[in-house]
mmCIF file of C-alpha atoms in Angstrom:
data_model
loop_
_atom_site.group_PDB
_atom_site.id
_atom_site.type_symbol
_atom_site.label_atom_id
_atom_site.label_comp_id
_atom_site.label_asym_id
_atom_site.label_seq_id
_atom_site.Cartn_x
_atom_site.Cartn_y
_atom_site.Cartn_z
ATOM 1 C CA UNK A 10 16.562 -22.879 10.137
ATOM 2 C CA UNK A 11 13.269 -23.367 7.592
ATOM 3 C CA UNK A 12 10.247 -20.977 8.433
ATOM 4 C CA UNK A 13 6.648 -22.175 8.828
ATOM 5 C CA UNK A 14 5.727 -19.416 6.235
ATOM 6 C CA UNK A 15 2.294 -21.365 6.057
ATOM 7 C CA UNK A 16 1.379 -20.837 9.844
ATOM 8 C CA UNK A 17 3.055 -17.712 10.166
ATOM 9 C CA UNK A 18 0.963 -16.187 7.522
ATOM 10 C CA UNK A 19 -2.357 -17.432 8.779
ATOM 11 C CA UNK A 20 -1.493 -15.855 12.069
ATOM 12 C CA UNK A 21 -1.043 -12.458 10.411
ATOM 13 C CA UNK A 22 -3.825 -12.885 8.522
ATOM 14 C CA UNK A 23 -6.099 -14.005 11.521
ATOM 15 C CA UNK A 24 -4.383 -10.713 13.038
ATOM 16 C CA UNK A 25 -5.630 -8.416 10.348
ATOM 17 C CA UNK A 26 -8.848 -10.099 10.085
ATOM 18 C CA UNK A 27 -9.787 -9.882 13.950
ATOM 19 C CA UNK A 28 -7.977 -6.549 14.438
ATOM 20 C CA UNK A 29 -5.430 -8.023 16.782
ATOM 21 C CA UNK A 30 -1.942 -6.560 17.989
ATOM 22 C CA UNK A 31 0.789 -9.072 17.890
ATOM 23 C CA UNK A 32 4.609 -8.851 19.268
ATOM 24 C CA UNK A 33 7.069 -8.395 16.039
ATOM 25 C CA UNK A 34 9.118 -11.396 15.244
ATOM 26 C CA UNK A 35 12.499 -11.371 17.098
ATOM 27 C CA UNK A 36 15.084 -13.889 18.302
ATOM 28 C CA UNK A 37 14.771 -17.191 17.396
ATOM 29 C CA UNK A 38 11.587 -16.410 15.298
ATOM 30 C CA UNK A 39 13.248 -13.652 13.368
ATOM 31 C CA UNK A 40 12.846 -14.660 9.214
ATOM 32 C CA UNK A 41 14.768 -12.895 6.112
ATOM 33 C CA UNK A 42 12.952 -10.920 3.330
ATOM 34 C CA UNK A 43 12.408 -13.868 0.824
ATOM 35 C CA UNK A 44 10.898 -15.868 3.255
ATOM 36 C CA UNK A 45 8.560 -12.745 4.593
ATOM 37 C CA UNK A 46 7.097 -12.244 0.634
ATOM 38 C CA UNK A 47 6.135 -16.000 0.679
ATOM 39 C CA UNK A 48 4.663 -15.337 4.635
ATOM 40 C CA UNK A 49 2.397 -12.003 3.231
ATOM 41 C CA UNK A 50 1.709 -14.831 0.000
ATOM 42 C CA UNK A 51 0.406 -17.229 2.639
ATOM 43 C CA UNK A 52 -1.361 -14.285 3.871
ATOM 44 C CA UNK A 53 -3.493 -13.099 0.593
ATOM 45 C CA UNK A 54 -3.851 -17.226 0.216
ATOM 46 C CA UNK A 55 -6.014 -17.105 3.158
ATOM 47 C CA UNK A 56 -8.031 -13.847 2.103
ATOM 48 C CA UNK A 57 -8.602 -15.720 -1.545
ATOM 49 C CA UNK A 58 -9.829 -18.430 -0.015
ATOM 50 C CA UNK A 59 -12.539 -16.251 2.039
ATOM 51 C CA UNK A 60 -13.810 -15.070 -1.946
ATOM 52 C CA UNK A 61 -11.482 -11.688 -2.244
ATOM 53 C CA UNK A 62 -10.189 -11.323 -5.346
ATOM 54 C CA UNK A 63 -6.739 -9.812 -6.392
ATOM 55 C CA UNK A 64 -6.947 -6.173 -7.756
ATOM 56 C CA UNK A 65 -3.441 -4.540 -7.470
ATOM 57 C CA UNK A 66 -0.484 -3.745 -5.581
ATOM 58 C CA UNK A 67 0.964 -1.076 -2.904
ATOM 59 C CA UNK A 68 4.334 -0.066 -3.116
ATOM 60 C CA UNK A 69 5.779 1.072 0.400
ATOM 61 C CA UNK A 70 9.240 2.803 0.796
ATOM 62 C CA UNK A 71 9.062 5.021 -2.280
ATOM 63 C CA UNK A 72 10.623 7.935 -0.160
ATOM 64 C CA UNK A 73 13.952 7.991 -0.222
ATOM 65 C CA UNK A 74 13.772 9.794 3.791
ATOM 66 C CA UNK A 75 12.051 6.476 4.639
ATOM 67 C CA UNK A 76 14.706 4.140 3.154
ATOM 68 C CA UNK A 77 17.279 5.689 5.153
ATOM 69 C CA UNK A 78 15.779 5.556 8.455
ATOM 70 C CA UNK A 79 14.506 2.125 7.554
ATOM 71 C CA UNK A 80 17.991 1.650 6.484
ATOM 72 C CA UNK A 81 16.665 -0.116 2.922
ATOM 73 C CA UNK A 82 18.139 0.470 -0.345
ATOM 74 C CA UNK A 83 14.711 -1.200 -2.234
ATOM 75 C CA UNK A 84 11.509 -0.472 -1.978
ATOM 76 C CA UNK A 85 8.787 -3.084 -0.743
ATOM 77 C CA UNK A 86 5.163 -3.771 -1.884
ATOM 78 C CA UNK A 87 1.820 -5.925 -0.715
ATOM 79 C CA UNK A 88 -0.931 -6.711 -2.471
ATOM 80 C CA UNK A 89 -4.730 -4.987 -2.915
ATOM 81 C CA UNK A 90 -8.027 -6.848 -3.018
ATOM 82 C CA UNK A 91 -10.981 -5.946 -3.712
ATOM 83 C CA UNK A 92 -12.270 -6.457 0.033
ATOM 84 C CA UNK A 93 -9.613 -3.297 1.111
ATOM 85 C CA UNK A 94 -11.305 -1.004 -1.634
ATOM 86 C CA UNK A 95 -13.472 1.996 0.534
ATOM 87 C CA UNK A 96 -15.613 3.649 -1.965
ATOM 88 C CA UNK A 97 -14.509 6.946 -2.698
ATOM 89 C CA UNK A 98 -16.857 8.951 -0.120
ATOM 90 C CA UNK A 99 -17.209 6.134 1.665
ATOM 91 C CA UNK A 100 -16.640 5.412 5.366
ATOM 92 C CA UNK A 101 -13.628 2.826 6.971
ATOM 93 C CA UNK A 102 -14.978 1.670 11.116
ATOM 94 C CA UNK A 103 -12.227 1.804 13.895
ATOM 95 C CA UNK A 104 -13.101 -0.803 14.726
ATOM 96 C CA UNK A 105 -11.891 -3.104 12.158
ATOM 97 C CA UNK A 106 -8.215 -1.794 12.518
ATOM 98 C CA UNK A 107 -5.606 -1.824 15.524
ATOM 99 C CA UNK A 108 -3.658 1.587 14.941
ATOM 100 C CA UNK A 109 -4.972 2.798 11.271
ATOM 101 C CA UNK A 110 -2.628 5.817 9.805
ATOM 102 C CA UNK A 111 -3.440 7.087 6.429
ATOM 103 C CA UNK A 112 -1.174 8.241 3.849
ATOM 104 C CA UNK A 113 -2.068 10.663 0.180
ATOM 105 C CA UNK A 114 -0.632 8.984 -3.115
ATOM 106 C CA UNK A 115 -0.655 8.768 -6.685
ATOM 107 C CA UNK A 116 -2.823 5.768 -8.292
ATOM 108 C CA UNK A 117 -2.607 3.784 -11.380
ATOM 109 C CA UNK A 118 -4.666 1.956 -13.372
ATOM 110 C CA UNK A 119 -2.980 -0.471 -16.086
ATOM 111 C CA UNK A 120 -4.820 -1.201 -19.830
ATOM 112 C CA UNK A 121 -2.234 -4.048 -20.374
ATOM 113 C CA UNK A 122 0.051 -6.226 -17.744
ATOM 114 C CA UNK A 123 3.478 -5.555 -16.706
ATOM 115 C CA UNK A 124 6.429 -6.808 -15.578
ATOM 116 C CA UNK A 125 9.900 -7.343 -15.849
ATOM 117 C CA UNK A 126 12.514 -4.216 -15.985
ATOM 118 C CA UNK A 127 11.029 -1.086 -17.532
ATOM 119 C CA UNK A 128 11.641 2.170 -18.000
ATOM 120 C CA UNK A 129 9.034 4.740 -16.654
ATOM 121 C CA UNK A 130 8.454 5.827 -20.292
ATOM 122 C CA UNK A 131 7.583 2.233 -20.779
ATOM 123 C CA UNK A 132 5.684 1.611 -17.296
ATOM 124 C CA UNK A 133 3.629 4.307 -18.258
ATOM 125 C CA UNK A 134 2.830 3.023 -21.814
ATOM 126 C CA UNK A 135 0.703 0.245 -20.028
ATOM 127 C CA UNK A 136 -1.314 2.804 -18.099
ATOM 128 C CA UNK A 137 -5.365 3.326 -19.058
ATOM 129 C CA UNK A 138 -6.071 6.325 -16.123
ATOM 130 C CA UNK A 139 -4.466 7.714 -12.790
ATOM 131 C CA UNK A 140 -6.470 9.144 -10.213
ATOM 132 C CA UNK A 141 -5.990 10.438 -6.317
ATOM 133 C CA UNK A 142 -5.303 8.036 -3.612
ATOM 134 C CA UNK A 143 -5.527 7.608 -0.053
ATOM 135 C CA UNK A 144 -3.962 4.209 1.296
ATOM 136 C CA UNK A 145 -4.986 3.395 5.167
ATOM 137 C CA UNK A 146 -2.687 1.715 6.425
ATOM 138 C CA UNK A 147 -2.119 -0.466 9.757
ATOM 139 C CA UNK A 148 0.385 -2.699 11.154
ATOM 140 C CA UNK A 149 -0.342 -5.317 13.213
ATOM 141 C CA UNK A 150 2.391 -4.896 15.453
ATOM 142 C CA UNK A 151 1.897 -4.064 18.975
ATOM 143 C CA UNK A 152 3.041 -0.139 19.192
ATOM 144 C CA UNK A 153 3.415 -0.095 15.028
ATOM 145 C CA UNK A 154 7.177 -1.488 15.526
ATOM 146 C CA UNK A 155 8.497 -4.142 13.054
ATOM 147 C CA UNK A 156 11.645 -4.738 10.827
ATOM 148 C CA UNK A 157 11.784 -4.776 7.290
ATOM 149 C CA UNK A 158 11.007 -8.239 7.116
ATOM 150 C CA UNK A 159 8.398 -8.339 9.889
ATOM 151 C CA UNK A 160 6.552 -5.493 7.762
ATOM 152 C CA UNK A 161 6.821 -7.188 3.777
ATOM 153 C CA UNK A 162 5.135 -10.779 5.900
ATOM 154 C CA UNK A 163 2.281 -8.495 7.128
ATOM 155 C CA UNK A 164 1.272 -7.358 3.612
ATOM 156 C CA UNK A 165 3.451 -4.116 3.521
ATOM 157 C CA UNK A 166 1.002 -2.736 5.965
ATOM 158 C CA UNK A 167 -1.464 -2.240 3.673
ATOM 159 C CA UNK A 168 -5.291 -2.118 4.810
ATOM 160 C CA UNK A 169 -7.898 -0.063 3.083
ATOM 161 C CA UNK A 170 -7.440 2.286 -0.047
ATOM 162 C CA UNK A 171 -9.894 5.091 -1.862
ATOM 163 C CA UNK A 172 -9.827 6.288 -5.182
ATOM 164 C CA UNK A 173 -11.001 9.298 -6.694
ATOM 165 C CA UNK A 174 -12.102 9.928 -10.274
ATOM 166 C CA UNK A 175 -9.956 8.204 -12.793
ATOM 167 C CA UNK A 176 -7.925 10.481 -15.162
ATOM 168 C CA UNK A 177 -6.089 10.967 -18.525
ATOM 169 C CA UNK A 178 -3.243 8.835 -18.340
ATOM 170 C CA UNK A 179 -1.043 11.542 -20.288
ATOM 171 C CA UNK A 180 -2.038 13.690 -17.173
ATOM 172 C CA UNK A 181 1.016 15.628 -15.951
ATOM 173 C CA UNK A 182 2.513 13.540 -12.414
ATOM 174 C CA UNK A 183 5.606 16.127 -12.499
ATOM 175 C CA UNK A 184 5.940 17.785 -8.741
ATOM 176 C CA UNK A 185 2.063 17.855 -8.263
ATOM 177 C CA UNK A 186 0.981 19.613 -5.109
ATOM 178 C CA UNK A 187 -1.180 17.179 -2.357
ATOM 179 C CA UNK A 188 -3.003 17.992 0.356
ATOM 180 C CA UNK A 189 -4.820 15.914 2.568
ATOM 181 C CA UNK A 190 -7.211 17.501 5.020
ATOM 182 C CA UNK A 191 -8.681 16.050 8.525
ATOM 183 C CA UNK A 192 -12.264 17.870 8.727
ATOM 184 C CA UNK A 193 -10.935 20.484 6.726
ATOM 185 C CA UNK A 194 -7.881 21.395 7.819
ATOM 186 C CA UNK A 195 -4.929 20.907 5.965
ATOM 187 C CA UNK A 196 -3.107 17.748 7.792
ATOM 188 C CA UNK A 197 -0.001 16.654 5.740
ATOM 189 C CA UNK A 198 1.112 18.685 2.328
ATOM 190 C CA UNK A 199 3.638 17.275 0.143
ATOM 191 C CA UNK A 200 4.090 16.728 -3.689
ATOM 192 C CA UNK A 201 4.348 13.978 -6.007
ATOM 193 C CA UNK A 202 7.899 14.600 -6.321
ATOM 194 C CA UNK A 203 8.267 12.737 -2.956
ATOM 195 C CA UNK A 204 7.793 9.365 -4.764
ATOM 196 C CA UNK A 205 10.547 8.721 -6.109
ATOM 197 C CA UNK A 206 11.141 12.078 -7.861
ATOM 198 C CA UNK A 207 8.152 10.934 -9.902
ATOM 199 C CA UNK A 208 5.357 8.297 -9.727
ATOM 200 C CA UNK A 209 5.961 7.215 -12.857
ATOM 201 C CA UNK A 210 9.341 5.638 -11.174
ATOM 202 C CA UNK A 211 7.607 3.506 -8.613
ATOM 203 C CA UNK A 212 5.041 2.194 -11.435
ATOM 204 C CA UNK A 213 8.400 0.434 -12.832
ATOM 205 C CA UNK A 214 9.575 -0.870 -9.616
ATOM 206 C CA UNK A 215 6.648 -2.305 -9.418
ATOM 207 C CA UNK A 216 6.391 -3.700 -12.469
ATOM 208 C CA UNK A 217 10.651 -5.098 -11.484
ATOM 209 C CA UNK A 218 9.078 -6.303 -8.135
ATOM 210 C CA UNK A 219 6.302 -8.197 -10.122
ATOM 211 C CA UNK A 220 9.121 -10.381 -11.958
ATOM 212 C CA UNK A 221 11.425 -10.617 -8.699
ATOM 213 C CA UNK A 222 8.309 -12.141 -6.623
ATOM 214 C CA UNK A 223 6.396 -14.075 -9.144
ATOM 215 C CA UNK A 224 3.331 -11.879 -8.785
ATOM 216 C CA UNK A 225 0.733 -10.421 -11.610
ATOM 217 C CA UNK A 226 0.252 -7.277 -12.575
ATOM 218 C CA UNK A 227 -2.644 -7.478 -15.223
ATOM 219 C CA UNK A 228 -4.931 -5.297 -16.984
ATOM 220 C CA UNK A 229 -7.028 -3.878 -14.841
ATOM 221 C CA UNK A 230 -4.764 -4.077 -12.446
ATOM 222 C CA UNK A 231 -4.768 -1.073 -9.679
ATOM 223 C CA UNK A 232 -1.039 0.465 -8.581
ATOM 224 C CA UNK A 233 -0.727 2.466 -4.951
ATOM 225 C CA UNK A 234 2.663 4.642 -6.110
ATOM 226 C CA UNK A 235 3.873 5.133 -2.341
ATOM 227 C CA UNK A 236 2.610 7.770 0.317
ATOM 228 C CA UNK A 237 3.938 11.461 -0.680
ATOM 229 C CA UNK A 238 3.874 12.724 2.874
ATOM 230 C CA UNK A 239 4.240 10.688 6.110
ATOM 231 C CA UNK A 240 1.231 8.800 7.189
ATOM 232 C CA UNK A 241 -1.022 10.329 9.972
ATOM 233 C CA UNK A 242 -3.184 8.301 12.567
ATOM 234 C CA UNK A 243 -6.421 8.121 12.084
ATOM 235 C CA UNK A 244 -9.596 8.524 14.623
ATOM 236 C CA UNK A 245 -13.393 8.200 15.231
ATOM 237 C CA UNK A 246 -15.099 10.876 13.806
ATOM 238 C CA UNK A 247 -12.641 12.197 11.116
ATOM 239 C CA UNK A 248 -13.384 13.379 7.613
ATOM 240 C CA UNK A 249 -10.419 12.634 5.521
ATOM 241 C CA UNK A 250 -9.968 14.580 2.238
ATOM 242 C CA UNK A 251 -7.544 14.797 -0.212
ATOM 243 C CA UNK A 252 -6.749 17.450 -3.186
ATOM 244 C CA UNK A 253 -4.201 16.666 -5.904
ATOM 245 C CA UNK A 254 -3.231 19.542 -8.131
ATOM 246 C CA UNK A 255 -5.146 18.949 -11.772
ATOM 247 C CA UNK A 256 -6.057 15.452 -10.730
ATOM 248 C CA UNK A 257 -8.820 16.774 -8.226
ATOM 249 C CA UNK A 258 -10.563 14.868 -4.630
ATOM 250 C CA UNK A 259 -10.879 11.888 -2.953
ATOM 251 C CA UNK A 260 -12.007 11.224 0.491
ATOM 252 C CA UNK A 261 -13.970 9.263 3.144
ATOM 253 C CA UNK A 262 -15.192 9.007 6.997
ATOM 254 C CA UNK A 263 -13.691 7.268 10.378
ATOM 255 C CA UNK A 264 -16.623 6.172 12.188
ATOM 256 C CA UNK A 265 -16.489 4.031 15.677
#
């Protein structure tokens, strides 16, 4: 049975642009994974079209917890533009989301492309900085429930994303302590061990993802590693902060 991965992805996209909860795809309308990366391409088509512009990619599933109960042995990934970039500080409206969650992570910034099968030795050869993360993120599927498929067509999720202050990239990633705060008070606290044992490990998946779904990953190009805690829901009013040992803050605002 072909998919309309054209139509399909310009009803996600119409979703995410209009903040609009739609049923998951079941039954009859049900689609594999290859056919969901070339829905969440139709998807990003639409957004270029509008003037965004490509700047990187989120990987999703980098906890091995979350594979299990997602019962996935890969991980996934979506793509960033420059429209889903919150200045660090900034603010992100309720408004313009259906059920936002945010999640703390590890974020790279590459001096040359990549792509292809590398090591994370050679993954990280390619990076210029990394920096702390937050990634909002928000399905648009009415009471957040999706399969894997249903979740890689709507762009792996992915939303809004802050960056702090970009570091050395011969910083230390090993077992790095994270805490993200809600006005203050310490919210989620995990450690960059969660992705993947290392970050450095989900830069080269991505890079292996790149090759397997024909997408770039230039210089200049901007890498979400995965979340290193589970993702907590978001409201009006919040302050959302997060502290990565020796990397240091990022942060922003929920307002209406």
């Amino acid at each position: 049975m072909s998919v309309d991965t054209q139509r399909i992805g310009l009803f996600l996209d119409n979703a995410a642009r209009t903040a609009t909860a739609v049923p998951q795809f079941i039954g009859s309308e049900a689609f594999d994974l290859d056919a969901a990366y070339r829905i969440q391409q139709a998807s990003i088509a639409a957004r270029l079209q509008r003037g965004e512009r490509i700047v990187g990619m989120k990987m999703g599933f980098t906890s091995r917890a979350k594979m299990v109960q997602m019962g996935v042995s890969d991980m996934i990934c979506g793509r960033l533009t420059d429209a889903m970039l919150v200045e660090d500080g900034g603010s992100i409206r309720m408004a313009d989301f259906v059920h936002p969650r945010v999640e703390p992570e590890i974020a790279f910034l590459l001096k040359r492309s990549i792509r292809g099968k590398l090591t994370p030795l050679q993954a990280m050869d390619a990076v210029e900085a990394v920096a702390p993360a937050l990634e909002i993120i928000d399905s648009r599927y009415e009471a957040f429930k999706f399969s894997l498929s249903d979740v890689v067509a709507d762009n792996s999720s992915s939303s809004a994303f802050v960056v702090g202050a970009w570091c050395r990239p011969d910083s230390d990633l090993d077992n790095l302590g994270m805490v993200m705060s809600f006005d203050g008070r310490a919210e989620a606290i995990g450690s960059s061990a969660a992705i993947l044992g290392h970050p450095a490990r989900s830069l080269a998946a991505a890079a292996r993802l790149a090759d397997e779904r024909g997408l770039e990953l230039e210089a200049g190009s901007i890498v979400l590693a995965g979340g290193a805690t589970a993702a907590s829901a978001l409201r009006a009013g919040l302050h959302v902060s997060l502290e990565v040992q020796n990397l240091g803050f990022t942060g922003f605002s929920v307002t209406e």
